[in-house]
Amino acid sequence: MQMEYEILEKNEDFEDDTCVKSSSHFEQSSEFFSHLPILLNAIDDNTDNEEKDVEQERVLRKLISLIDPYQEQPYLLDPHLENMVKPIVDLFRIYIRSFNAQDLFLSRNSKDNLTKDNKIQVSNKIKRLFILMYYLMKIRGYKTIVKFFSHEVSDLEPTYYFLVALDPKDYTGWETRYVLLIWLSLICMIPFDLKTVDSLANDTEGKKAKRDGAAVLLSRLLTRRDIAEVYLADYIQWAQDEVKNNKDVFTITGILTSLCAIYKLGQRQTSLPTLDIAWPCLSLLDDNQIFANNTLVRKMLVKLAQRFGLCYLKPKVAAWRYKRGNRSLKDNLGYNSKTTSIDPLNINQSLKEVVEDEDEIPDQIEEIIEILLNGLRNKDTVVRWSAAKGLGRIAQRLPQELADDIIGSLFELFSENTYKRNGVLELSAVSDHTWHGVCLAVAELARRGLLLPERLSEVVPWVSKALKFDLKRGTHSIGAHVRDAACYVCWSFARAYEPKVLAPHVAELANSLVVVSVFDREVNVRRASSAAFQENVGRLGVFPHGIDIITTADYFTVGNKVNAFLEISVKIAKFEEYKHHMIDHLRTITISNWDKRMRELGAKALHNLTRLDLDYMINIVLPYLIPLAKSPDMDTRHGALLATGEICLSWSLIKGNDKSWIEEHEPLITRISNIIDSLPDTLFTSFGSEVTVQAAVNHIACLAKANWPVNSEILNNWKWVVKDLLTRKDETGQQMAVDALEAIIVHYGIEEKEILKYPFILFHISSLFGFTKKFCEGFRGFVLALGVIRYDKIPECLELSVNSLILSSKLQETKMWNDPETRRNAFTSFTVISKNLGESFKTFCSKSIFDKMLEAAFVGLEDYNVDLRGDIGSWIRKASMMYLAVICPLMARLDQKDPNCEPWLSDELIKKIFGNLLKQSVERIDKIRTCAGNILMELLYARTDDGENWLFNIKGREVLQSTLPKDEEIHWISPLELYPRMVKLLVLPDYRLEALTGFVLAAGGLTESLIRHSSSTLLEYASELPNTSTPGTFTLSEFANTLLEIFRKYERVDRVVIPLLEVLDLLLENETLQKIDPNSFSFEDLFECVKKEVTKTREIRKLTCCARVFCGMTSLNENLRNRSLYQLLGLLVRRLTADQLYLTLTSMEDEESENLLQIEDILANTDWNNPVPQLKEIRNQLYPLLGLKLPVFKISTGS
């Protein structure tokens, strides 16, 4: 059989990664500036009330919500920052100057006013602006925002005294303090004479944001030359004492933050003498273990060590560092991106011998470098990142020999806990934290030109390993952050070196980046690798086919994992330089990944890549994978079985009808055929065997589709494995087994005795009532398997199979056997059988079998069973409709081809089918309405093969097609749009009963919108119906008679009766039914139907509905009024009935007004929650008052 090769594409079996939308500008700018004046103008409004306060709070939250999404792209706010910040700062200045804060401060600190509460209370109006300013600083960074603040000398004293005069116990105003502290850090850079800073020291132990602001202010103050000479040493000594003795983590963090800022901003000659005082701070963790687990403390200590080191060393740029020459993208892109033949000679021509300054390196530097190297091992990313940056900055000031020692230490960290096994470097014992930190450090050194070209031959192999770093830990793996950092290293290489320097390493780097771009599990790593590849292509121009690849595998396309694996990989693998490396990555790494989805995608990717290099797959990949299929590691075994099957299937598709490859590669084919036989039996029976069995069945399915040459023994073993998976309860596995079985049947055939021996049918029938629930769940697979048997080859088994499926589709007397999945699968098998038989359906299937199948489908459409999962019957109804969508067009065409014989699909059956579809198309479940509606449209507009006539003889076609036009998109999921359209079809008498039943069921739905739209549409339609009958019109009495017919058809079926009662209540309340001529409709019959439903029922919802309907019937006629009142008084011991009766009587016009008032008094003043015997005596008083005879009650003997 000739088969055309097709590349596997993404499908619904594989989940997609979501590509996050990114903005190009501040899209909400107009909305932001329309809301901002509300807060600004509120400052001048002296009238305070709760409504305005709530409105201003809402506006504040709105403004924050508009800018908060830009935390990842804060630079987009830059064009608008001045207009955002300046109006707010201007109001701050006016507000602060309105307080005489200096006098408050002085009076508060005077001896005469120590007990007075001289504190500033910030109003909520201005506090909201401070909160907004804090969020702007949080999103864009205070360094950027503070540029727009005022920095005049006149602002210093008011701002300072205002800050000090704030109530320290007002913990809700921390944003105000933070903004003021940042503002003061700007103002204090202006020359002025400050006598004290002690009052600010207390803020180093406050809330984080306020603490950080205080640290910034202190650092600005204490690094001024005039202040530093007087106060810096004292502050450092105070800080050192606090670090040594204080146990409060907030205070310690604030002090360390201020020290880091001081040694960052201060001049070296001023800060250097204080290092000896501050040095003991670095031993904080040794002296106080309580801080050992605090991430922020560890980060600040690493940062402080870095600042100490930079202070010890003179600020200079190492003369020995590598200086890249050409940095023009235009010139770099001038290289031929499809060649790597660059002469790597003279790569050090720019590295001339320089004479290093013979500055003495302090001994403390060695200890600082050790602290930073240990920081690379830290468990927290922020600590490792700070240590990496510190190493880069310090190495930039060191002599070449010492800097080279740092690089050597990094290589030692790479090799830490590694060992070789079978000649391969094993990384299972290494620390992912260490590798991540070392990668960051290498990237920093390379970016700064401190990693000299001669070291690249050592570092590139480690980076390549880091790009594929993935350590399995139980049921997951770690290493995504390491791979991401390795991409950063490659990105740094592109910015640091000239093309000729990296030329010897291009092949290794390019291949590693490509496989990570398309085959990594994490979307952020794929994108990071793609960005690094793009950077190298743009700046170096030496990556093979760089431009072609970056246009194929860009930031967005690699964001979708399925797309990257199955489509992008094929496009890149067409380039010879990358093909084998990509295949090797899949066979060695991806197929052993801990994630099952990754292994499945890897196998599919190998299927697609086989077409590009079949010989490599045959000679290298398959011999490598075959032994792995028996690996003791479950993940490796699963991936090898999947990959082997997919490659063999692709191999067969490529060769097509050419069978010469079978003899040519007979030894390899034999090894592949024996893979399943060679698997130990324990792999199919032990705990967790589901994964292996599924992989084995998938392997079998691929080989069967490839028509793989096997003997009968192997084939029987395959069938046994497939049967084993069929009996398991996992539905995904059952579907895989059915697919494999279908492939076996199609390519190898199956005999009648084999079917009977292979218990698809008899096993099912004989065991139906003899096994446990667990086996019942496993039966679902056998039911599906019955559908894929090719009955055109074995027609004698068809009737037996259909009878078995019909039995499976019915509700069983034993509740345990009522498995909805089994019933659903039965109709799925009907669909598959019909498709497979196709044009030969009548040849192999008798009319009696067809009638049975169709009748079973009608029964399935009435399946409304419910369990804890919800409406499980909807699964069966949907499967039944899918079967009708296949069998109806097929049978209609077969009937037209044989016009002399009686059609199997009669007009009556067509009417019944369309009626059921109309009913389902207006019911309450969205997906059922959509399925039914689509099938309805498909059948309604189906044409014969010649396209000249309609395929079905449908009654009322004109009305149906005008209501459901083909050229309009109908939103079946929208009740608002659907029900006003579908209600017009009630004029068709052939489908009226089913359509109205669907409307009634929708009116009793669970969602408010569904009930509202369906019931309101039905009421409006009924109220507009004419009351007099004329030819061709649909009258109100016909509508009511249809409701009565539904009552009789679904007697005692609560799922229909209760919604029907609710519809009747609405029609009576709306006085629609009262318009009907009594001669054209029997209200007595309607009353009897309601009476039957209320008798002997304990369903509260049903009793309540019946009571409301009886109340409505009191307005019809005298006879029904009295009979309804008898029923209501019989229910009167219920409080809800009393309420309904009271409302009904108060709306009635009665001559005996005194009796009516007495009745109302009894109903309103009786506590209907009292014991029933007491209530019955009160109820009996109402009979004579209503003009009714007291009935004779039967004495109950049951209680």
Coordinates of C-alpha atoms in Angstrom, one line a residue, residues 521-782:
R521 CA 11.4 22.0 28.5
E522 CA 11.2 25.5 29.9
V523 CA 9.9 28.4 27.8
N524 CA 12.2 30.9 29.5
V525 CA 15.3 28.8 28.8
R526 CA 14.3 28.3 25.1
R527 CA 13.8 32.1 24.7
A528 CA 17.1 32.8 26.6
S529 CA 19.0 30.5 24.3
S530 CA 17.3 32.0 21.2
A531 CA 18.3 35.5 22.4
A532 CA 21.9 34.4 23.0
F533 CA 22.0 32.8 19.5
Q534 CA 20.6 36.0 18.0
E535 CA 23.2 38.1 19.9
N536 CA 26.0 35.9 18.5
V537 CA 24.7 36.1 15.0
G538 CA 24.3 39.8 15.1
R539 CA 27.6 40.7 16.7
L540 CA 29.9 38.0 15.4
G541 CA 28.3 36.8 12.2
V542 CA 30.1 33.5 12.3
F543 CA 27.3 31.1 13.3
P544 CA 26.4 28.9 10.3
H545 CA 23.1 29.9 8.7
G546 CA 22.6 32.4 11.5
I547 CA 20.2 34.7 9.8
D548 CA 18.0 31.9 8.5
I549 CA 17.8 30.3 12.0
I550 CA 17.0 33.5 13.9
T551 CA 14.2 34.3 11.5
T552 CA 12.8 30.7 12.1
A553 CA 13.4 30.3 15.8
D554 CA 12.7 33.8 17.2
Y555 CA 11.4 34.8 20.6
F556 CA 7.8 34.1 19.8
T557 CA 8.0 30.9 17.8
V558 CA 10.1 29.0 20.4
G559 CA 7.6 30.1 23.0
N560 CA 5.3 27.3 21.9
K561 CA 6.9 24.0 22.9
V562 CA 5.0 21.8 20.4
N563 CA 5.8 24.2 17.6
A564 CA 9.5 24.2 18.6
F565 CA 9.8 20.4 18.7
L566 CA 7.8 19.4 15.7
E567 CA 8.1 22.3 13.2
I568 CA 11.1 24.6 14.0
S569 CA 13.4 21.6 14.6
V570 CA 12.7 20.2 11.1
K571 CA 13.5 23.6 9.5
I572 CA 16.8 24.0 11.4
A573 CA 17.8 20.3 10.9
K574 CA 17.9 20.9 7.2
F575 CA 21.2 22.6 7.8
E576 CA 23.9 19.9 7.9
E577 CA 25.9 21.6 10.6
Y578 CA 23.1 21.2 13.2
K579 CA 21.2 18.0 12.1
H580 CA 23.2 15.3 13.8
H581 CA 23.7 17.3 17.0
M582 CA 20.0 17.8 17.3
I583 CA 19.3 14.1 16.7
D584 CA 21.9 13.1 19.2
H585 CA 20.4 15.5 21.8
L586 CA 17.0 13.8 21.3
R587 CA 18.3 10.3 21.6
T588 CA 20.6 10.8 24.5
I589 CA 18.8 13.5 26.6
T590 CA 15.2 14.1 25.7
I591 CA 14.0 10.5 25.5
S592 CA 15.3 10.0 29.1
N593 CA 13.7 13.2 30.4
W594 CA 11.7 12.9 33.6
D595 CA 8.7 14.6 32.0
K596 CA 6.5 12.1 30.1
R597 CA 5.3 14.8 27.7
M598 CA 8.9 15.7 26.8
R599 CA 9.7 12.1 25.9
E600 CA 6.6 11.9 23.7
L601 CA 7.5 15.1 22.0
G602 CA 11.1 13.9 21.6
A603 CA 9.9 10.7 19.9
K604 CA 7.6 12.7 17.5
A605 CA 10.5 15.0 16.7
L606 CA 12.7 11.9 15.8
H607 CA 9.9 10.7 13.6
N608 CA 10.0 14.0 11.7
L609 CA 13.8 14.2 11.5
T610 CA 14.1 10.7 10.2
R611 CA 13.2 11.9 6.7
L612 CA 16.3 14.2 6.7
D613 CA 18.8 11.5 7.4
L614 CA 17.5 8.0 7.3
D615 CA 20.9 6.4 7.2
Y616 CA 22.0 8.1 10.4
M617 CA 18.9 6.8 12.1
I618 CA 19.4 3.3 10.9
N619 CA 23.2 3.1 11.6
I620 CA 23.5 5.2 14.7
V621 CA 20.2 6.0 16.5
L622 CA 18.3 2.7 16.4
P623 CA 21.3 0.6 17.5
Y624 CA 21.7 3.0 20.4
L625 CA 18.0 3.0 21.3
I626 CA 17.3 -0.8 21.2
P627 CA 19.3 -1.7 24.3
L628 CA 17.7 1.3 26.2
A629 CA 14.3 -0.2 25.6
K630 CA 15.2 -2.8 28.3
S631 CA 16.7 -0.2 30.6
P632 CA 15.9 -0.5 34.4
D633 CA 15.1 3.2 34.4
M634 CA 11.4 3.6 33.7
D635 CA 11.8 7.0 32.0
T636 CA 14.6 5.8 29.7
R637 CA 12.7 2.6 28.8
H638 CA 9.5 4.6 28.0
G639 CA 11.3 7.1 25.8
A640 CA 13.3 4.4 24.0
L641 CA 10.2 2.4 23.1
L642 CA 8.4 5.5 21.9
A643 CA 11.4 6.7 19.8
T644 CA 12.1 3.3 18.3
G645 CA 8.5 2.9 17.1
E646 CA 8.3 6.4 15.7
I647 CA 11.6 6.1 13.8
C648 CA 10.5 2.7 12.3
L649 CA 7.1 4.2 11.3
S650 CA 8.9 7.1 9.6
W651 CA 11.3 4.6 7.9
S652 CA 8.4 2.7 6.5
L653 CA 6.6 5.8 5.2
I654 CA 9.8 6.9 3.4
K655 CA 10.3 3.6 1.7
G656 CA 6.6 3.1 0.7
N657 CA 6.1 0.1 -1.5
D658 CA 9.8 -0.6 -1.8
K659 CA 10.4 -3.6 0.4
S660 CA 14.1 -4.1 -0.4
W661 CA 15.0 -2.5 2.9
I662 CA 13.7 -5.5 4.7
E663 CA 16.3 -7.9 3.4
E664 CA 19.0 -5.2 3.5
H665 CA 18.6 -4.6 7.2
E666 CA 17.3 -7.9 8.3
P667 CA 19.4 -8.2 11.5
L668 CA 18.3 -4.8 12.7
I669 CA 14.7 -5.5 11.9
T670 CA 14.8 -8.7 13.8
R671 CA 16.2 -6.9 16.9
I672 CA 13.5 -4.4 16.7
S673 CA 10.8 -7.1 16.3
N674 CA 12.0 -8.9 19.4
I675 CA 12.0 -5.8 21.7
I676 CA 8.6 -6.5 23.2
D677 CA 9.4 -10.2 23.6
S678 CA 12.6 -9.4 25.4
L679 CA 10.9 -7.2 28.1
P680 CA 10.6 -9.0 31.4
D681 CA 7.0 -10.0 32.5
T682 CA 7.5 -8.0 35.7
L683 CA 7.5 -4.8 33.7
F684 CA 3.9 -5.5 32.8
T685 CA 2.6 -6.5 36.2
S686 CA 4.6 -4.5 38.8
F687 CA 3.6 -1.3 40.5
G688 CA 3.8 1.6 38.1
S689 CA 3.7 -0.6 35.0
E690 CA 1.2 1.6 33.2
V691 CA 3.8 3.8 31.7
T692 CA 5.8 0.9 30.3
V693 CA 2.7 -0.8 28.9
Q694 CA 1.5 2.4 27.2
A695 CA 5.0 2.8 25.6
A696 CA 5.0 -0.8 24.5
V697 CA 1.5 -0.5 22.9
N698 CA 2.6 2.8 21.2
H699 CA 5.6 0.9 19.9
I700 CA 3.4 -1.9 18.7
A701 CA 1.0 0.6 17.0
C702 CA 3.9 2.2 15.1
L703 CA 5.4 -1.1 13.9
A704 CA 1.9 -2.3 12.9
K705 CA 1.3 0.8 10.9
A706 CA 4.6 0.3 9.3
N707 CA 3.6 -3.3 8.4
W708 CA 6.7 -4.5 10.2
P709 CA 7.7 -8.0 9.2
V710 CA 7.0 -10.3 12.2
N711 CA 6.2 -13.9 12.7
S712 CA 3.0 -15.3 14.3
E713 CA 4.6 -15.7 17.7
I714 CA 5.6 -12.1 18.0
L715 CA 2.2 -11.0 16.6
N716 CA 0.4 -13.0 19.3
N717 CA 2.6 -11.5 22.0
W718 CA 1.8 -8.0 20.6
K719 CA -1.9 -8.9 20.9
W720 CA -1.5 -10.0 24.5
V721 CA 0.2 -6.7 25.4
V722 CA -2.6 -4.8 23.7
K723 CA -5.2 -6.8 25.5
D724 CA -3.5 -6.1 28.8
L725 CA -3.7 -2.4 28.3
L726 CA -7.4 -2.7 27.2
T727 CA -8.2 -4.2 30.7
R728 CA -6.7 -1.3 32.6
K729 CA -8.9 1.6 33.7
D730 CA -6.9 4.5 32.3
E731 CA -8.9 5.8 29.3
T732 CA -5.8 7.3 27.6
G733 CA -4.1 3.9 27.6
Q734 CA -7.3 2.2 26.4
Q735 CA -7.5 4.5 23.4
M736 CA -3.8 3.8 22.7
A737 CA -4.6 0.1 22.8
V738 CA -7.5 0.4 20.5
D739 CA -5.3 2.4 18.0
A740 CA -2.7 -0.4 18.1
L741 CA -5.4 -3.1 17.7
E742 CA -6.8 -1.3 14.7
A743 CA -3.3 -1.1 13.1
I744 CA -2.8 -4.8 13.7
I745 CA -6.2 -5.7 12.2
V746 CA -5.6 -3.5 9.2
H747 CA -2.1 -4.7 8.3
Y748 CA -2.1 -8.3 9.7
G749 CA -5.8 -9.2 9.7
I750 CA -7.9 -11.2 12.2
E751 CA -9.9 -14.4 12.0
E752 CA -13.3 -15.2 13.4
K753 CA -11.9 -17.9 15.8
E754 CA -9.3 -15.4 16.9
I755 CA -11.9 -12.8 17.7
L756 CA -13.8 -15.4 19.8
K757 CA -10.6 -16.5 21.4
Y758 CA -9.5 -13.0 21.9
P759 CA -12.4 -12.1 24.2
F760 CA -13.8 -9.0 22.7
I761 CA -17.4 -10.3 22.4
L762 CA -18.1 -13.5 24.3
F763 CA -15.8 -12.5 27.2
H764 CA -17.9 -9.3 27.4
I765 CA -21.2 -11.0 27.4
S766 CA -20.4 -13.9 29.7
S767 CA -18.7 -11.7 32.2
L768 CA -21.1 -8.9 32.3
F769 CA -22.5 -9.8 35.7
G770 CA -19.7 -11.8 37.2
F771 CA -16.9 -9.3 37.9
T772 CA -16.1 -6.4 40.2
K773 CA -16.3 -2.7 39.5
K774 CA -12.6 -2.6 38.8
F775 CA -13.1 -5.0 35.8
C776 CA -16.2 -3.0 34.7
E777 CA -13.9 0.0 34.3
G778 CA -11.5 -2.1 32.3
F779 CA -14.4 -3.2 30.0
R780 CA -14.5 0.3 28.4
G781 CA -11.5 -0.7 26.3
F782 CA -13.1 -3.9 25.1

